Short mmCIF file of C-alpha atoms and ligand atoms in Angstrom, two decimals:
data_model
loop_
_atom_site.label_atom_id
_atom_site.label_comp_id
_atom_site.label_asym_id
_atom_site.label_seq_id
_atom_site.Cartn_x
_atom_site.Cartn_y
_atom_site.Cartn_z
CA MET A 155 76.05 55.73 82.77
CA LYS A 156 79.62 55.46 84.09
CA ILE A 157 81.50 58.73 83.79
CA GLY A 158 85.04 59.79 84.68
CA ILE A 159 86.19 63.32 85.41
CA ILE A 160 89.76 64.58 85.39
CA GLY A 161 90.23 67.58 87.67
CA THR A 162 88.26 68.30 90.84
CA GLY A 163 88.47 72.10 90.83
CA TYR A 164 85.43 74.37 90.76
CA VAL A 165 84.22 72.92 87.46
CA GLY A 166 85.29 69.29 87.77
CA LEU A 167 83.89 68.85 91.27
CA VAL A 168 80.60 70.58 90.50
CA THR A 169 80.28 68.57 87.28
CA GLY A 170 80.97 65.33 89.15
CA VAL A 171 78.52 66.03 91.93
CA CYS A 172 75.80 67.18 89.52
CA LEU A 173 76.25 64.27 87.10
CA ALA A 174 75.85 61.94 90.11
CA GLU A 175 72.72 63.86 91.07
CA MET A 176 71.48 63.32 87.50
CA GLY A 177 71.73 59.56 88.04
CA HIS A 178 75.19 58.73 86.70
CA GLU A 179 78.00 56.79 88.39
CA VAL A 180 80.93 59.17 88.61
CA THR A 181 84.61 58.80 89.43
CA CYS A 182 86.57 62.03 89.81
CA ILE A 183 90.32 62.06 89.77
CA ASP A 184 92.82 64.76 90.64
CA GLN A 185 96.60 64.82 90.76
CA ASN A 186 96.37 66.89 93.94
CA THR A 187 96.31 64.08 96.49
CA ALA A 188 95.54 66.41 99.41
CA LYS A 189 92.36 67.47 97.60
CA ILE A 190 91.40 63.84 96.94
CA GLN A 191 91.98 62.90 100.59
CA LEU A 192 89.78 65.76 101.71
CA LEU A 193 87.05 64.74 99.26
CA GLN A 194 87.30 61.10 100.33
CA SER A 195 86.73 62.25 103.90
CA GLY A 196 83.53 63.93 102.72
CA GLN A 197 84.77 67.54 102.78
CA ALA A 198 84.70 69.97 99.87
CA PRO A 199 87.97 71.80 99.16
CA ILE A 200 86.00 74.84 97.93
CA TYR A 201 83.15 76.92 99.31
CA GLU A 202 80.17 76.57 96.99
CA PRO A 203 76.58 76.83 98.27
CA GLY A 204 74.66 73.56 97.95
CA LEU A 205 77.73 71.48 97.12
CA GLU A 206 78.35 69.66 100.41
CA PRO A 207 74.94 67.99 100.85
CA LEU A 208 75.15 66.50 97.36
CA LEU A 209 78.76 65.49 97.92
CA THR A 210 77.86 63.74 101.18
CA ARG A 211 74.81 61.99 99.74
CA HIS A 212 76.43 60.66 96.58
CA SER A 213 79.65 59.67 98.35
CA ALA A 214 77.55 57.64 100.81
CA LEU A 215 75.56 56.06 97.95
CA GLY A 216 78.80 55.20 96.15
CA THR A 217 77.60 57.02 93.02
CA LEU A 218 80.45 59.51 93.43
CA GLN A 219 84.01 58.42 94.08
CA PHE A 220 87.33 60.21 94.32
CA ARG A 221 90.64 58.71 93.22
CA SER A 222 94.12 60.04 92.65
CA SER A 223 94.93 58.19 89.45
CA ILE A 224 93.17 57.48 86.18
CA ALA A 225 94.14 53.83 86.62
CA GLU A 226 91.53 53.67 89.38
CA MET A 227 88.75 54.87 87.07
CA ALA A 228 86.14 52.37 85.85
CA GLU A 229 87.48 50.87 82.61
CA ASP A 230 84.00 50.89 81.13
CA ALA A 231 83.36 54.63 81.57
CA ALA A 232 81.29 55.78 78.60
CA ALA A 233 82.68 59.30 78.82
CA ILE A 234 85.65 61.01 80.45
CA PHE A 235 85.41 64.76 81.08
CA ILE A 236 88.54 66.91 81.05
CA ALA A 237 87.98 69.67 83.61
CA VAL A 238 91.50 70.85 84.36
CA GLY A 239 92.71 74.45 84.47
CA THR A 240 93.61 76.49 81.38
CA PRO A 241 95.40 79.44 83.01
CA SER A 242 96.72 82.49 81.19
CA GLY A 243 100.21 82.24 79.79
CA ALA A 244 102.49 85.31 79.87
CA ASP A 245 101.12 86.66 76.56
CA GLY A 246 97.49 85.96 77.43
CA THR A 247 97.29 82.70 75.47
CA ALA A 248 95.61 79.82 77.27
CA ASP A 249 98.13 77.41 78.77
CA LEU A 250 96.99 74.01 77.50
CA SER A 251 99.60 71.89 79.27
CA PHE A 252 97.15 70.46 81.85
CA VAL A 253 94.59 69.67 79.15
CA LEU A 254 97.13 67.92 76.94
CA GLN A 255 98.52 65.98 79.91
CA ALA A 256 94.98 64.81 80.73
CA ALA A 257 94.43 63.86 77.08
CA ASP A 258 97.60 61.75 77.15
CA GLN A 259 96.48 60.02 80.35
CA ILE A 260 93.16 59.15 78.71
CA ALA A 261 94.83 57.89 75.54
CA ASP A 262 97.07 55.60 77.61
CA PHE A 263 94.14 54.34 79.66
CA ILE A 264 91.17 53.54 77.46
CA THR A 265 90.58 50.11 75.97
CA ARG A 266 87.03 50.51 74.67
CA TYR A 267 85.00 53.22 72.92
CA THR A 268 85.01 56.37 75.07
CA VAL A 269 83.75 59.87 74.50
CA VAL A 270 86.29 62.41 75.73
CA VAL A 271 84.57 65.62 76.76
CA ALA A 272 86.54 68.87 76.70
CA LYS A 273 84.82 70.71 79.56
CA SER A 274 87.74 73.07 80.20
CA THR A 275 87.59 76.39 78.38
CA VAL A 276 89.89 75.96 75.38
CA PRO A 277 90.69 78.16 72.37
CA VAL A 278 89.15 77.46 69.00
CA GLY A 279 90.82 74.47 67.39
CA THR A 280 91.94 72.81 70.64
CA THR A 281 89.33 70.04 70.73
CA ARG A 282 90.55 68.88 67.34
CA VAL A 283 94.15 68.96 68.59
CA ILE A 284 93.11 66.83 71.60
CA MET A 285 91.29 64.42 69.29
CA GLU A 286 94.29 63.99 66.97
CA ARG A 287 96.64 63.58 69.90
CA ILE A 288 94.50 60.87 71.52
CA GLN A 289 93.85 59.05 68.25
CA ALA A 290 97.56 59.07 67.32
CA LYS A 291 98.42 57.60 70.74
CA LEU A 292 95.75 54.93 70.38
CA GLU A 293 97.24 53.99 67.03
CA SER A 294 100.69 53.76 68.56
CA ARG A 295 99.22 51.38 71.16
CA GLY A 296 98.01 49.21 68.26
CA LEU A 297 94.39 50.21 68.89
CA SER A 298 91.80 51.69 66.56
CA ARG A 299 91.65 55.50 66.27
CA LYS A 300 87.88 55.06 66.45
CA LEU A 301 88.08 54.06 70.13
CA ALA A 302 87.81 57.74 71.05
CA ASP A 303 85.69 60.65 69.94
CA VAL A 304 86.40 64.06 71.43
CA VAL A 305 83.59 66.56 71.91
CA SER A 306 83.53 70.15 73.12
CA ASN A 307 81.14 70.86 75.99
CA PRO A 308 81.96 74.28 77.48
CA GLU A 309 80.75 75.07 80.97
CA PHE A 310 78.79 78.23 81.78
CA LEU A 311 78.38 77.92 85.56
CA ARG A 312 79.01 80.90 87.82
CA GLU A 313 80.86 80.44 91.10
CA GLY A 314 78.52 80.90 94.03
CA LYS A 315 75.63 79.60 91.88
CA ALA A 316 77.43 76.66 90.36
CA ILE A 317 75.08 73.84 91.39
CA GLU A 318 72.00 75.75 90.30
CA ASP A 319 73.63 76.74 87.01
CA PHE A 320 74.69 73.17 86.24
CA LEU A 321 71.37 71.55 87.08
CA GLN A 322 69.20 74.30 85.60
CA PRO A 323 71.26 75.57 82.68
CA ASP A 324 70.03 78.19 80.23
CA ARG A 325 71.49 75.88 77.59
CA ILE A 326 73.96 73.06 77.17
CA VAL A 327 76.35 73.57 74.27
CA VAL A 328 77.99 70.59 72.63
CA GLY A 329 80.41 70.66 69.71
CA ILE A 330 80.41 67.31 68.02
CA GLU A 331 81.55 65.52 64.88
CA SER A 332 80.32 61.96 65.34
CA GLN A 333 76.83 60.52 65.62
CA GLN A 334 77.97 57.90 68.14
CA ALA A 335 79.37 60.62 70.43
CA ALA A 336 76.22 62.71 69.94
CA ARG A 337 74.09 59.84 71.26
CA VAL A 338 76.29 59.49 74.36
CA MET A 339 76.10 63.23 75.08
CA GLU A 340 72.32 63.17 74.63
CA GLN A 341 72.07 60.34 77.16
CA ILE A 342 74.33 62.09 79.65
CA TYR A 343 72.23 65.24 79.58
CA GLU A 344 68.85 63.54 79.16
CA PRO A 345 67.81 64.18 82.79
CA LEU A 346 68.12 67.91 82.02
CA THR A 347 66.77 67.96 78.46
CA LYS A 348 63.74 65.97 79.71
CA LYS A 349 63.00 68.94 81.96
CA GLY A 350 63.13 71.35 79.02
CA HIS A 351 66.74 72.56 79.17
CA SER A 352 68.03 72.88 75.64
CA LEU A 353 70.98 71.01 74.20
CA ILE A 354 72.48 73.00 71.35
CA VAL A 355 74.59 70.87 69.07
CA MET A 356 77.10 72.50 66.73
CA ASP A 357 80.54 72.03 65.22
CA LEU A 358 83.64 71.94 67.42
CA ARG A 359 84.97 75.40 66.57
CA SER A 360 81.64 77.16 67.06
CA SER A 361 81.19 75.47 70.42
CA GLU A 362 84.64 76.55 71.60
CA MET A 363 84.03 80.08 70.34
CA THR A 364 80.60 80.22 72.03
CA LYS A 365 82.26 79.93 75.46
CA TYR A 366 84.71 82.76 74.82
CA ALA A 367 82.09 84.94 73.13
CA ALA A 368 79.71 84.52 76.09
CA ASN A 369 82.34 85.55 78.63
CA ALA A 370 83.62 88.40 76.45
CA MET A 371 80.11 89.73 75.96
CA LEU A 372 79.39 89.63 79.70
CA ALA A 373 82.74 91.26 80.53
CA SER A 374 82.14 93.98 77.92
CA ARG A 375 78.69 94.68 79.40
CA ILE A 376 80.34 95.28 82.77
CA SER A 377 82.95 97.57 81.26
CA PHE A 378 80.25 99.36 79.28
CA ILE A 379 78.22 100.20 82.39
CA ASN A 380 81.42 101.15 84.22
CA GLU A 381 82.33 103.58 81.47
CA ILE A 382 78.82 105.04 81.64
CA ALA A 383 79.33 105.24 85.44
CA GLU A 384 82.43 107.38 84.93
CA LEU A 385 80.42 109.65 82.65
CA CYS A 386 77.61 109.78 85.22
CA GLU A 387 80.06 110.97 87.88
CA ALA A 388 81.41 113.62 85.54
CA THR A 389 78.00 114.90 84.49
CA GLY A 390 76.02 114.53 87.73
CA ALA A 391 73.80 111.67 86.51
CA ASP A 392 73.20 108.60 88.73
CA VAL A 393 74.27 105.28 87.18
CA GLU A 394 71.76 103.31 89.27
CA LYS A 395 68.90 105.30 87.76
CA VAL A 396 70.42 104.96 84.30
CA ARG A 397 70.72 101.19 84.85
CA LEU A 398 67.04 101.00 85.66
CA GLY A 399 66.22 103.17 82.68
CA ILE A 400 68.20 101.16 80.12
CA GLY A 401 67.67 97.75 81.74
CA SER A 402 63.90 98.12 81.33
CA ASP A 403 64.33 97.99 77.56
CA HIS A 404 63.77 94.30 76.85
CA ARG A 405 66.48 94.37 74.18
CA ILE A 406 69.00 95.38 76.86
CA GLY A 407 67.63 93.63 79.98
CA PRO A 408 68.46 94.36 83.62
CA PHE A 409 71.05 91.65 84.27
CA PHE A 410 74.80 92.01 84.39
CA LEU A 411 74.64 95.78 84.36
CA SER A 412 75.94 96.51 87.86
CA ALA A 413 78.59 99.19 87.97
CA GLY A 414 81.39 98.58 90.46
CA VAL A 415 85.12 98.21 90.88
CA GLY A 416 85.14 95.94 87.84
CA TYR A 417 85.17 92.26 87.14
CA GLY A 418 87.63 89.71 88.51
CA GLY A 419 87.66 85.96 88.93
CA SER A 420 89.28 83.01 87.27
CA CYS A 421 87.38 83.39 84.00
CA PHE A 422 86.67 86.85 82.58
CA PRO A 423 90.23 88.26 82.75
CA LYS A 424 91.80 85.04 81.48
CA ASP A 425 89.22 84.31 78.79
CA VAL A 426 89.16 87.84 77.37
CA ALA A 427 92.98 87.72 77.23
CA ALA A 428 92.86 84.34 75.47
CA LEU A 429 90.33 85.60 72.94
CA MET A 430 92.56 88.60 72.24
CA ALA A 431 95.44 86.18 71.71
CA THR A 432 93.29 84.25 69.23
CA ALA A 433 92.54 87.52 67.41
CA ARG A 434 96.29 88.22 67.22
CA GLU A 435 96.94 84.73 65.91
CA TYR A 436 94.38 85.16 63.14
CA GLN A 437 95.26 88.85 62.56
CA ALA A 438 91.67 89.80 63.39
CA SER A 439 90.49 92.87 65.25
CA SER A 440 89.84 92.86 68.99
CA SER A 441 89.10 96.52 69.70
CA ILE A 442 86.05 95.88 71.89
CA LEU A 443 87.98 93.31 73.92
CA GLN A 444 90.89 95.73 74.38
CA ALA A 445 88.54 98.48 75.51
CA THR A 446 86.84 96.04 77.90
CA VAL A 447 90.14 95.22 79.58
CA GLU A 448 91.27 98.85 79.68
CA VAL A 449 88.04 100.10 81.28
CA ASN A 450 88.19 97.26 83.81
CA ARG A 451 91.73 98.20 84.80
CA ARG A 452 90.87 101.89 84.98
CA GLN A 453 87.87 101.18 87.18
CA ARG A 454 90.05 99.83 90.02
CA LYS A 455 92.43 102.77 89.66
CA ARG A 456 89.58 105.28 89.70
CA PHE A 457 88.21 103.79 92.91
CA LEU A 458 91.56 104.03 94.64
CA ALA A 459 92.15 107.53 93.27
CA LYS A 460 88.85 108.62 94.81
CA VAL A 461 90.03 107.46 98.24
CA ALA A 462 93.40 109.18 97.80
CA GLU A 463 91.67 112.37 96.64
CA TYR A 464 89.52 112.37 99.79
CA PHE A 465 92.69 112.29 101.89
CA HIS A 466 94.27 115.11 99.84
CA GLY A 467 96.50 112.79 97.84
CA SER A 468 98.17 110.85 100.66
CA LEU A 469 97.16 107.56 102.27
CA GLU A 470 100.28 107.45 104.43
CA GLY A 471 99.31 106.43 107.96
CA LYS A 472 95.59 106.20 107.17
CA ALA A 473 93.69 103.28 108.67
CA ILE A 474 91.63 101.78 105.83
CA THR A 475 89.27 98.83 106.20
CA VAL A 476 88.51 96.62 103.22
CA TRP A 477 85.28 94.62 103.33
CA GLY A 478 85.40 91.70 100.93
CA VAL A 479 88.33 89.94 99.30
CA ALA A 480 86.59 87.25 97.20
CA PHE A 481 86.10 88.31 93.56
CA LYS A 482 82.33 88.07 94.11
CA PRO A 483 80.00 86.98 96.93
CA ASP A 484 79.32 83.35 97.85
CA THR A 485 82.73 82.04 96.87
CA ASP A 486 86.12 81.69 98.53
CA ASP A 487 87.83 82.24 95.18
CA ILE A 488 90.17 85.23 95.10
CA ARG A 489 91.72 84.66 91.69
CA GLU A 490 92.08 88.09 89.98
CA ALA A 491 89.90 89.62 92.70
CA PRO A 492 89.83 93.44 92.50
CA ALA A 493 90.46 93.51 96.27
CA LEU A 494 93.95 92.04 95.82
CA ASP A 495 95.07 94.94 93.61
CA LEU A 496 93.44 97.47 95.89
CA ILE A 497 94.97 96.06 99.08
CA LYS A 498 98.43 95.93 97.44
CA SER A 499 98.12 99.56 96.35
CA LEU A 500 96.89 100.71 99.77
CA LEU A 501 99.84 99.00 101.48
CA ASN A 502 102.28 100.45 98.95
CA GLU A 503 100.92 103.91 99.67
CA GLY A 504 101.57 103.51 103.38
CA ALA A 505 98.03 102.83 104.64
CA ALA A 506 97.32 100.43 107.49
CA VAL A 507 94.84 97.94 106.03
CA SER A 508 92.32 95.89 108.02
CA ILE A 509 90.51 93.28 105.98
CA HIS A 510 87.42 91.18 106.46
CA ASP A 511 85.79 88.54 104.30
CA PRO A 512 83.20 86.01 105.48
CA ILE A 513 84.89 83.06 103.71
CA ALA A 514 87.97 84.05 101.74
CA LEU A 515 90.19 85.35 104.57
CA PRO A 516 92.43 82.22 104.66
CA HIS A 517 93.16 82.67 100.95
CA ALA A 518 93.95 86.35 101.51
CA LYS A 519 96.38 85.33 104.25
CA GLN A 520 98.15 83.06 101.76
CA VAL A 521 98.72 86.11 99.53
CA PHE A 522 99.60 88.82 102.04
CA GLY A 523 100.84 86.74 105.01
CA ASP A 524 102.13 88.95 107.78
CA ARG A 525 103.14 91.81 105.50
CA PRO A 526 103.60 94.93 107.64
CA GLY A 527 100.48 97.09 107.70
CA ILE A 528 97.90 94.34 107.17
CA ARG A 529 95.53 92.89 109.74
CA TYR A 530 92.85 90.22 109.30
CA PHE A 531 89.48 90.20 111.04
CA ASN A 532 86.78 87.57 111.35
CA ASP A 533 84.28 90.18 112.46
CA PRO A 534 83.38 93.03 110.09
CA TYR A 535 82.69 95.43 112.97
CA GLU A 536 86.03 94.77 114.66
CA ALA A 537 87.66 95.40 111.30
CA VAL A 538 86.32 98.98 111.17
CA GLN A 539 87.45 99.95 114.70
CA GLY A 540 89.32 103.25 114.44
CA ALA A 541 89.24 103.29 110.63
CA HIS A 542 89.55 106.53 108.69
CA ALA A 543 87.66 104.97 105.78
CA LEU A 544 85.83 101.80 104.85
CA MET A 545 86.11 100.41 101.30
CA LEU A 546 83.47 97.87 100.32
CA VAL A 547 84.86 95.71 97.52
CA THR A 548 82.71 92.54 97.46
CA ASP A 549 78.92 92.70 97.72
CA TRP A 550 78.47 89.95 100.33
CA ASP A 551 74.99 89.92 101.87
CA VAL A 552 76.46 90.41 105.34
CA TYR A 553 77.60 93.89 104.25
CA ARG A 554 74.24 94.76 102.70
CA LYS A 555 72.65 93.96 106.05
CA ALA A 556 75.35 95.62 108.16
CA ASP A 557 74.40 97.69 111.20
CA MET A 558 75.70 101.01 109.88
CA ASP A 559 75.08 102.76 113.21
CA LEU A 560 77.52 100.38 114.81
CA VAL A 561 79.94 100.89 111.93
CA LYS A 562 79.72 104.65 112.35
CA LYS A 563 80.34 104.46 116.10
CA SER A 564 83.35 102.20 115.58
CA MET A 565 85.09 104.24 112.92
CA ASN A 566 87.49 107.08 113.49
CA LYS A 567 85.71 108.98 110.69
CA PRO A 568 82.45 107.84 109.07
CA VAL A 569 83.66 107.63 105.48
CA VAL A 570 82.52 104.84 103.15
CA PHE A 571 83.72 104.09 99.63
CA ASP A 572 81.17 101.68 98.23
CA GLY A 573 82.73 99.79 95.32
CA ARG A 574 79.60 97.70 94.65
CA ASN A 575 76.82 100.26 95.14
CA VAL A 576 75.38 98.33 98.05
CA PHE A 577 74.34 101.29 100.20
CA ASP A 578 71.71 103.89 99.44
CA PRO A 579 73.39 107.33 99.17
CA VAL A 580 70.45 109.18 100.73
CA GLN A 581 70.30 106.85 103.73
CA MET A 582 74.05 107.06 104.12
CA LYS A 583 73.98 110.83 104.02
CA ASN A 584 71.12 110.96 106.53
CA ALA A 585 73.06 108.60 108.79
CA GLY A 586 75.94 111.07 108.79
CA PHE A 587 78.38 109.27 106.52
CA HIS A 588 80.62 110.75 103.91
CA HIS A 589 79.82 108.34 101.12
CA TYR A 590 81.05 107.63 97.61
CA SER A 591 79.65 104.97 95.31
CA ILE A 592 80.46 104.15 91.71
CA GLY A 593 78.74 106.27 89.07
CA ARG A 594 77.42 108.98 91.39
CA LYS A 595 78.93 112.13 92.76
CA ALA A 596 80.34 111.66 96.25
CA SER A 597 78.23 113.05 99.11
CA TRP A 598 80.87 115.68 99.90
CA GLU A 599 80.86 116.85 96.27
CA HIS A 600 77.23 117.94 96.76
CA GLU A 601 78.08 120.01 99.82
N1 LIG B 16 85.82 78.34 87.77
C1 LIG B 16 84.76 78.55 87.03
O1 LIG B 16 83.79 79.16 87.47
C2 LIG B 16 84.68 78.06 85.61
C3 LIG B 16 83.45 78.09 84.94
C4 LIG B 16 83.39 77.63 83.62
C5 LIG B 16 84.52 77.13 82.99
N2 LIG B 16 85.70 77.11 83.68
C6 LIG B 16 86.87 76.50 83.00
O2 LIG B 16 87.00 75.17 83.52
C7 LIG B 16 88.38 74.81 83.62
C8 LIG B 16 88.70 74.41 85.06
O3 LIG B 16 88.55 75.55 85.87
P1 LIG B 16 88.56 75.45 87.47
O4 LIG B 16 88.29 76.80 87.98
O5 LIG B 16 87.70 74.29 87.89
O6 LIG B 16 90.10 75.06 87.71
P2 LIG B 16 90.82 74.71 89.09
O7 LIG B 16 92.18 75.26 88.96
O8 LIG B 16 89.95 75.08 90.23
O9 LIG B 16 90.90 73.11 89.08
C9 LIG B 16 91.64 72.35 88.17
C10 LIG B 16 91.98 71.01 88.84
O10 LIG B 16 92.55 70.14 87.87
C11 LIG B 16 93.58 69.37 88.51
N3 LIG B 16 94.45 68.80 87.47
C12 LIG B 16 95.22 69.48 86.59
N4 LIG B 16 95.81 68.60 85.73
C13 LIG B 16 95.41 67.37 86.09
C14 LIG B 16 95.67 66.05 85.61
N5 LIG B 16 96.44 65.84 84.54
N6 LIG B 16 95.11 65.01 86.25
C15 LIG B 16 94.31 65.19 87.31
N7 LIG B 16 94.02 66.40 87.81
C16 LIG B 16 94.56 67.48 87.21
C17 LIG B 16 94.24 70.35 89.45
O11 LIG B 16 94.96 69.69 90.47
C18 LIG B 16 93.02 71.13 89.97
O12 LIG B 16 92.50 70.54 91.15
C19 LIG B 16 89.15 76.02 83.09
O13 LIG B 16 89.39 75.84 81.72
C20 LIG B 16 88.19 77.17 83.30
O14 LIG B 16 88.42 78.23 82.42
C21 LIG B 16 85.80 77.54 84.97
O1 LIG B 17 76.75 93.24 86.76
C1 LIG B 17 77.82 92.73 87.13
C2 LIG B 17 78.01 91.32 87.20
C3 LIG B 17 79.26 90.83 87.61
N1 LIG B 17 80.25 91.69 87.95
C4 LIG B 17 81.57 91.14 88.35
O2 LIG B 17 82.00 90.24 87.35
C5 LIG B 17 82.80 89.20 87.89
C6 LIG B 17 82.32 87.85 87.43
O3 LIG B 17 81.06 87.56 88.00
P1 LIG B 17 80.19 86.29 87.55
O4 LIG B 17 80.07 86.26 86.10
O5 LIG B 17 78.95 86.31 88.34
O6 LIG B 17 81.09 85.10 88.11
P2 LIG B 17 81.99 83.95 87.47
O7 LIG B 17 81.90 82.81 88.40
O8 LIG B 17 83.31 84.50 87.11
O9 LIG B 17 81.21 83.49 86.12
C7 LIG B 17 81.61 83.91 84.82
O10 LIG B 17 82.69 83.14 84.35
C8 LIG B 17 82.42 81.71 84.32
C9 LIG B 17 83.70 81.02 83.92
O11 LIG B 17 83.91 81.00 82.55
C10 LIG B 17 81.27 81.46 83.35
O12 LIG B 17 81.02 80.06 83.29
C11 LIG B 17 80.04 82.23 83.80
O13 LIG B 17 78.98 82.03 82.88
C12 LIG B 17 80.40 83.70 83.90
O14 LIG B 17 79.28 84.45 84.41
C13 LIG B 17 82.74 89.40 89.42
O15 LIG B 17 83.92 90.05 89.83
C14 LIG B 17 81.54 90.32 89.63
O16 LIG B 17 81.66 91.12 90.76
C15 LIG B 17 80.06 93.07 87.89
O17 LIG B 17 80.97 93.85 88.18
N2 LIG B 17 78.85 93.56 87.48
#
């Protein structure tokens, strides 16, 4: 089946590559011509494990093409996916300008029946707005409104696991109003449904809400365990043991219960804010969402406060190393990354900050540039040379496997603040570190 995709960001590109892998002929377009040129030269503009081999193979086969304008898309595409950004507006509402612009481009382009797929995360009611907008434009072009159906097909992939998540989804959710569009969507996803992955069909509004509810639930689970972590620290319990204890209850489950410096990324903060905006619009309650955001904010502050407390309230002149800038491992994405807030605060408090990240350092440089006090390192061990403290903010594997003897020798003082509970407190203590991790008393508080 011929498919078009508008937007080659994390979602659009992964969708394009995976639909090609599923046997479709895909054309991706993006208004960012630099991105398209890079993709045409066979390079991925993002770091995503498993992406490049598929990109290379399908580009060579011609089953995946990149163009900078919708005019270059196959006219007989059976479906066009909208996978553009829906960033947060000032009041938390989702900014739909990219989505509506893409809808207009589609309405001006199509000449035969096309299913328009809203892949971007959009607030309840938006798919219908897109549909009416496209159909009104078709009418004004003297064409039938029936030339386009718009369906909602939210995406649930995680960065760092995007290919796997797309090709082996827990479920595919489709919000749909027309039988003709339903058949097209069934054909698109048939290679996955044939393997047993479920396609859940529902109405447009429920599909849109499912995406926000899933992200809000996951974000609230993180804030829940982080609040329990704070209580563990206060009472002398160990959140890692509590996690094991509650996660073994099959009704709770062990996943997405890791305490840490809180969630970041391009989705949870923005989508929880957008859902709260929807609640405001409909005068509905959003107390759990508000608490989720508040705990997440507090979690970063608590982590920083712990470091400041260790240095008797002042970070002035302290050499602090930050390991990890990406909002999570296996991605170069730093949108809403907890590390950004932490680094800013450290610099504001007069610390000298050395940062390392295996992949995301260039993006960090775009944010902090040559601001006084900051230094960038490609080697995690060089980054800790002479440090008074090490803060681990992203749980990259390279840090889990770090040679902590070497770290200890390199540091000015062996002090580690583990924001992702990567290191074992007993081993750290035995190795001679002062060590704090989330949801447990710090090693020096036991002394
Ligand atoms: N990033 C994720 O992990 C993820 C997962 C699930 C859902 N989502 C949702 O998917 C959507 C896209 O997210 P993303 O992270 O891929 O965004 P992104 O910012 O990485 O990419 C969006 C791309 O769309 C392009 N674009 C914007 N308007 C365009 C237009 N009119 N024509 C052509 N190109 C256009 C931009 O140039 C950009 O390359 C958002 O709604 C997001 O909430 C994201
Ligand atoms: O137990 C956990 C799990 C995650 N996190 C943090 O939560 C954030 C988000 O992680 P994750 O969900 O793995 O990454 P995303 O790529 O943001 O994926 C989320 O957001 C996407 C965009 O909407 C959805 O498609 C995915 O289903 C949803 O998991 C990161 O900062 C993690 O460090 C924790 O603190 N504790």
